[in-house]
Structures are given as structure tokens and as C-alpha cells.
mmCIF file of C-alpha atoms in Angstrom:
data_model
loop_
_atom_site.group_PDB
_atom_site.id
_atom_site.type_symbol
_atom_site.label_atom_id
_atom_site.label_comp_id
_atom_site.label_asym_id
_atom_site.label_seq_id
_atom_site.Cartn_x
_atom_site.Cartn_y
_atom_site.Cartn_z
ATOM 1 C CA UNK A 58 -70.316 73.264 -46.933
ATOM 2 C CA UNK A 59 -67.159 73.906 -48.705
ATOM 3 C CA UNK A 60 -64.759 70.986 -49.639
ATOM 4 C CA UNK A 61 -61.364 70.812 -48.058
ATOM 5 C CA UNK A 62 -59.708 72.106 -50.832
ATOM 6 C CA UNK A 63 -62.059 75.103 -51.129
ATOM 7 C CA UNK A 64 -61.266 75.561 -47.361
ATOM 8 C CA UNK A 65 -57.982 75.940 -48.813
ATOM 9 C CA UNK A 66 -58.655 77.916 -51.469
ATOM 10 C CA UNK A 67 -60.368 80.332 -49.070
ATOM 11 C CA UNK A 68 -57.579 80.202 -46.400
ATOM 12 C CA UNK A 69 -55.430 81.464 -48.883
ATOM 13 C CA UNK A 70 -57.401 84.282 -50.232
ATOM 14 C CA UNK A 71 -57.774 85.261 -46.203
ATOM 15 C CA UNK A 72 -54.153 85.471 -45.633
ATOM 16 C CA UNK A 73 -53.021 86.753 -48.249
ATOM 17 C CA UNK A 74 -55.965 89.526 -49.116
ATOM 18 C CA UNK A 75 -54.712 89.965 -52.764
ATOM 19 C CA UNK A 76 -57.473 92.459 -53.737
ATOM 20 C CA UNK A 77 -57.198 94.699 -50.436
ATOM 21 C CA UNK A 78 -60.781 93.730 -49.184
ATOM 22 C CA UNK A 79 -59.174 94.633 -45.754
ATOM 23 C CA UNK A 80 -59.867 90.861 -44.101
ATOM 24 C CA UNK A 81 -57.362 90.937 -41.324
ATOM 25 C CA UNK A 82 -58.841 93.909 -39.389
ATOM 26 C CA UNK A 83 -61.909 91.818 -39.427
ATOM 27 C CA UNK A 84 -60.814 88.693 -38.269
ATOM 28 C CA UNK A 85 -61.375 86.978 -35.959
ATOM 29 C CA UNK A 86 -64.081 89.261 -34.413
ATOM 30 C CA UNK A 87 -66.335 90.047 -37.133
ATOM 31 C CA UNK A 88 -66.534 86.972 -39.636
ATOM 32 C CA UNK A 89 -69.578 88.007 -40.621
ATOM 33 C CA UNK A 90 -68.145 91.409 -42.524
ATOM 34 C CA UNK A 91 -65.817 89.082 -44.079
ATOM 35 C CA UNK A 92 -68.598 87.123 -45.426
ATOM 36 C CA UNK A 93 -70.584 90.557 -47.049
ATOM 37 C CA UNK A 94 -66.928 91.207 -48.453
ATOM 38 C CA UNK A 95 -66.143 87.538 -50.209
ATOM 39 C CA UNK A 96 -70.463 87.578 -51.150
ATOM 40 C CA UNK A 97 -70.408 91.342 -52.577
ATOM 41 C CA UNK A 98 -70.524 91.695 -56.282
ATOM 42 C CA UNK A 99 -67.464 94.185 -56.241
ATOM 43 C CA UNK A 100 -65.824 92.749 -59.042
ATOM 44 C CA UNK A 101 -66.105 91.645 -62.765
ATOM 45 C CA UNK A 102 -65.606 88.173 -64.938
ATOM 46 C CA UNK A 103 -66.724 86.553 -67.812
ATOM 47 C CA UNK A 104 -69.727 84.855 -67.457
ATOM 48 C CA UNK A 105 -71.770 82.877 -69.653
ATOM 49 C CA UNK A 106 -74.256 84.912 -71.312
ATOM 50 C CA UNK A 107 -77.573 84.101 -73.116
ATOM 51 C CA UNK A 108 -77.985 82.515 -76.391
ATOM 52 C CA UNK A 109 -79.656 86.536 -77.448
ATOM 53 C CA UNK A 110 -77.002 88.466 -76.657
ATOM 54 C CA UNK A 111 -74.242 86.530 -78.740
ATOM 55 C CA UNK A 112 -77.056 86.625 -81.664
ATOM 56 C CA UNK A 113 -76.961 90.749 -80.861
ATOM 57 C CA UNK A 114 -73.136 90.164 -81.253
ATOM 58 C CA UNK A 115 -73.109 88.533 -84.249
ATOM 59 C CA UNK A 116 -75.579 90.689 -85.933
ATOM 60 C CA UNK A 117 -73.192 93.111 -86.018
ATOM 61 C CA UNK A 118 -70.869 91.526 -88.430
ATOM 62 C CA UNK A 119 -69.774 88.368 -87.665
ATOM 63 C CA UNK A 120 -72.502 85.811 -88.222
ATOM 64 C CA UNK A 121 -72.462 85.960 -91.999
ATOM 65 C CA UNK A 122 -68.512 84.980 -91.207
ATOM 66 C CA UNK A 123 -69.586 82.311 -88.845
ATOM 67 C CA UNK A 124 -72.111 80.983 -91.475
ATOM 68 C CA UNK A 125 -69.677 81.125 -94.467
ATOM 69 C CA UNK A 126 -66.899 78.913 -92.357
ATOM 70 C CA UNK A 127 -69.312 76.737 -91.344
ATOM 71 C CA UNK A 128 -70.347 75.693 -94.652
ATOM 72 C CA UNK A 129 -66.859 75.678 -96.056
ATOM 73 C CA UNK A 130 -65.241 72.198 -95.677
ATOM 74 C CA UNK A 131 -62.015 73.265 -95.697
ATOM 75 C CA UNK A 132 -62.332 76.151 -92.965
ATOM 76 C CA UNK A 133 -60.104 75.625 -90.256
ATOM 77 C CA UNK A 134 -62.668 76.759 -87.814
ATOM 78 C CA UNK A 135 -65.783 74.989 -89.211
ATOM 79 C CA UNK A 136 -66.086 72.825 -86.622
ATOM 80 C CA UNK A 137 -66.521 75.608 -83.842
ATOM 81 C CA UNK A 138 -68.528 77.553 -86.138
ATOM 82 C CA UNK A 139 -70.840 74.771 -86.168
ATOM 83 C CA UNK A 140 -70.979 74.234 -82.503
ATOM 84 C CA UNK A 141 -71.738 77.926 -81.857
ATOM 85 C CA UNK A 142 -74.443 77.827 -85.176
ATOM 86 C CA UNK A 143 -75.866 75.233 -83.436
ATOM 87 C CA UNK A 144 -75.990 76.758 -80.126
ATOM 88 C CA UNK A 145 -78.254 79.675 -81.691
ATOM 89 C CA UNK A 146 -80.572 77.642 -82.769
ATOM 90 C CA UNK A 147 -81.100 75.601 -79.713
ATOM 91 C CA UNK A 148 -80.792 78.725 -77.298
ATOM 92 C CA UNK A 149 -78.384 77.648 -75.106
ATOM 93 C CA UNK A 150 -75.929 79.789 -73.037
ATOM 94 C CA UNK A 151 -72.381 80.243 -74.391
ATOM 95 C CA UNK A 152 -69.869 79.713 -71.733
ATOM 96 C CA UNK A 153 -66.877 82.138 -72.921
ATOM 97 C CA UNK A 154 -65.656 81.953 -69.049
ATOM 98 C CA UNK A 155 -64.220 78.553 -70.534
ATOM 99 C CA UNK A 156 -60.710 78.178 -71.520
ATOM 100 C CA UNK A 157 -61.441 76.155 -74.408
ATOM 101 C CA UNK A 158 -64.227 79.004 -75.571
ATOM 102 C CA UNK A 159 -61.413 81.962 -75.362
ATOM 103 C CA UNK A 160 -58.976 79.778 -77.126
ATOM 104 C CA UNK A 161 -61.701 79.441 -79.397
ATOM 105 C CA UNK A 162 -61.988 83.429 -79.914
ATOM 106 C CA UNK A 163 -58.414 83.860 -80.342
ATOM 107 C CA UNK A 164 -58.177 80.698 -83.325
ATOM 108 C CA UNK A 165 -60.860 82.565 -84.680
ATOM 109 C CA UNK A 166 -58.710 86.152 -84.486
ATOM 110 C CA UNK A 167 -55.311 84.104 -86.141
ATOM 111 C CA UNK A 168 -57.641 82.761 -88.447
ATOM 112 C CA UNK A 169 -59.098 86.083 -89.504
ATOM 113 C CA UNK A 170 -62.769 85.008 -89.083
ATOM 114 C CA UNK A 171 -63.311 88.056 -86.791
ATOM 115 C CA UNK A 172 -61.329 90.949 -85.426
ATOM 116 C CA UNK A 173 -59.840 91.488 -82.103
ATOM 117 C CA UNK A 174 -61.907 94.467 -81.559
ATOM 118 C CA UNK A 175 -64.917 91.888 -82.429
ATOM 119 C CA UNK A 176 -63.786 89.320 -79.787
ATOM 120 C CA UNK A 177 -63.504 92.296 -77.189
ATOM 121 C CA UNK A 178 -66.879 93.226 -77.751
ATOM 122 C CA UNK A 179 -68.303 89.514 -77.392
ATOM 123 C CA UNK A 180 -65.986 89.181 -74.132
ATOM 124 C CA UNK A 181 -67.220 92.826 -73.056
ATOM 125 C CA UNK A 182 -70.848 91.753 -73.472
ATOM 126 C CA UNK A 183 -70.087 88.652 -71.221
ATOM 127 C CA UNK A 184 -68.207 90.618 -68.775
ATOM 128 C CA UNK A 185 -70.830 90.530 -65.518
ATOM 129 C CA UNK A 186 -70.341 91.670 -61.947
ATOM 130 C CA UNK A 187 -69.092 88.946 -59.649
ATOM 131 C CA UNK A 188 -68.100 88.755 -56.289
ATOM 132 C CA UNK A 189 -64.738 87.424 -54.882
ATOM 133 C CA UNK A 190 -65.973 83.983 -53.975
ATOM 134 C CA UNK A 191 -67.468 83.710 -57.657
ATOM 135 C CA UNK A 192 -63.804 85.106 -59.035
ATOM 136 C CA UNK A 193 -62.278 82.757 -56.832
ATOM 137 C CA UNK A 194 -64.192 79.487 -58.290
ATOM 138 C CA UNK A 195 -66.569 78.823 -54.730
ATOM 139 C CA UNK A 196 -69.883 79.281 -53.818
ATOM 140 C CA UNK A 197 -71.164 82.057 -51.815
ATOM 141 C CA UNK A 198 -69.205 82.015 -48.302
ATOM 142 C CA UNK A 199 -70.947 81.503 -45.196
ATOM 143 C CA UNK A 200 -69.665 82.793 -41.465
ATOM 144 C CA UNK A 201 -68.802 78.830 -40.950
ATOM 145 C CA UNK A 202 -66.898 78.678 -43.887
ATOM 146 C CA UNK A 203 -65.064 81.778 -42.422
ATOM 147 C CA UNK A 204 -64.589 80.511 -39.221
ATOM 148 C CA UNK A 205 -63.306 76.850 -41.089
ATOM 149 C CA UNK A 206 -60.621 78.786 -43.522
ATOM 150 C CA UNK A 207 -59.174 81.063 -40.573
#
């Protein structure tokens, strides 16, 4: 059951159909189309991937960066390079749908510990189908939640 604010959230994205999923020739008689068109996996994001497929990342180049800022005191980036060192070894996921992990990226672009075209293939790798409910920050929609945002 969504919150009231998702209810929002979802009211909005009904009315105002910003990606052209076609909503209003479905409502109110067929909520349950709308539902297979929020659920679908029609579009993409950023995702968290798996602790393996940064490592795959990294292999290509930028680990040995990674490791040298993360042993150098004075590196401006150290500290991240030591969270995301870390979070090899223990094999958890890396989030980069956070903020704070793409502000990350782009310190470590100013800071020349990768290249752009290095973050763009980390951010490509993470870039997963998703549907609109997923893009829009809710859980799958159900016909009630439909029925509740119209």
C-alpha cells in the first residue's frame, strides 16, 4: 500500500504522462493496463550493481589508481578509495544510483584519478532496465494504487 505521498507522487505521473505511456485513454476503464504500463521494464537507470562487475571495471585500468590513492595520505580521494577497496573485499553491492556515489565519480574525474570515458563505462555497466514506478522512486503499482492516485 503506497504512502500518501507516493499516492501523490503517482497522481502526478498520471496526469501529467511525462513519458507518453498513453495513461489517459486508459483511465478510468482499464486501470489494470495502466498498472502493466507503470510495472513494465520499458526504461533504464542506474542501479546498484554487484561487487564483480565493478572488480571487471576496475580491471580495466582503474584499480591500480584506486589502490595507489588509497595508500597515499595526502590523496584527496583516499578516503572514497578506501570505502570502495573495502567494498571489494567484502562483496558488497555498490550503489552508484546514489547521489553521493556520482558525486563521488565526478571528484574522482576533477581529481584525475580516472577518466570521464572511465566513469561512463562504470555508470554504463550499472545502467539496468527499470520500469516507470522503479524510475519514479515506488514500488511496483497495483490496480488499487491506480484507482487511489486517479
Amino acid at each position: 500500500m503506497l504512502t500518501p505521498a507516493q499516492i501523490a507522487t503517482l497522481h502526478s505521473e498520471l496526469s501529467a504522462d511525462p513519458s507518453g505511456k498513453g495513461y489517459a485513454a486508459l483511465l478510468p476503464a482499464s486501470p489494470g493496463s495502466v498498472v502493466d504500463l507503470l510495472n513494465a521494464p520499458t526504461e533504464t537507470m542506474v542501479k546498484a550493481i554487484k561487487t564483480t562487475t565493478a572488480q571487471a571495471w576496475a580491471a580495466t585500468g582503474p584499480y591500480s589508481a584506486i589502490v595507489d590513492a588509497a595508500s597515499n595520505l595526502q590523496h584527496p580521494c583516499r578516503a572514497s578509495c578506501l570505502v570502495l577497496r573495502d567494498s571489494f573485499a567484502s562483496g558488497v553491492d555498490i550503489h552508484l544510483e546514489r547521489a553521493d556515489m556520482q558525486n563521488m565519480l565526478a571528484g574522482w574525474v576533477s581529481a584525475s584519478l580516472i577518466t570521464a570515458a572511465q566513469r561512463d563505462d562504470l555508470v554504463s555497466r550499472a545502467t539496468q532496465s527499470a520500469s516507470r514506478m522503479e524510475k519514479l522512486g515506488l514500488p511496483a503499482a497495483t490496480i488499487n494504487d491506480v484507482i487511489g492516485a486517479m
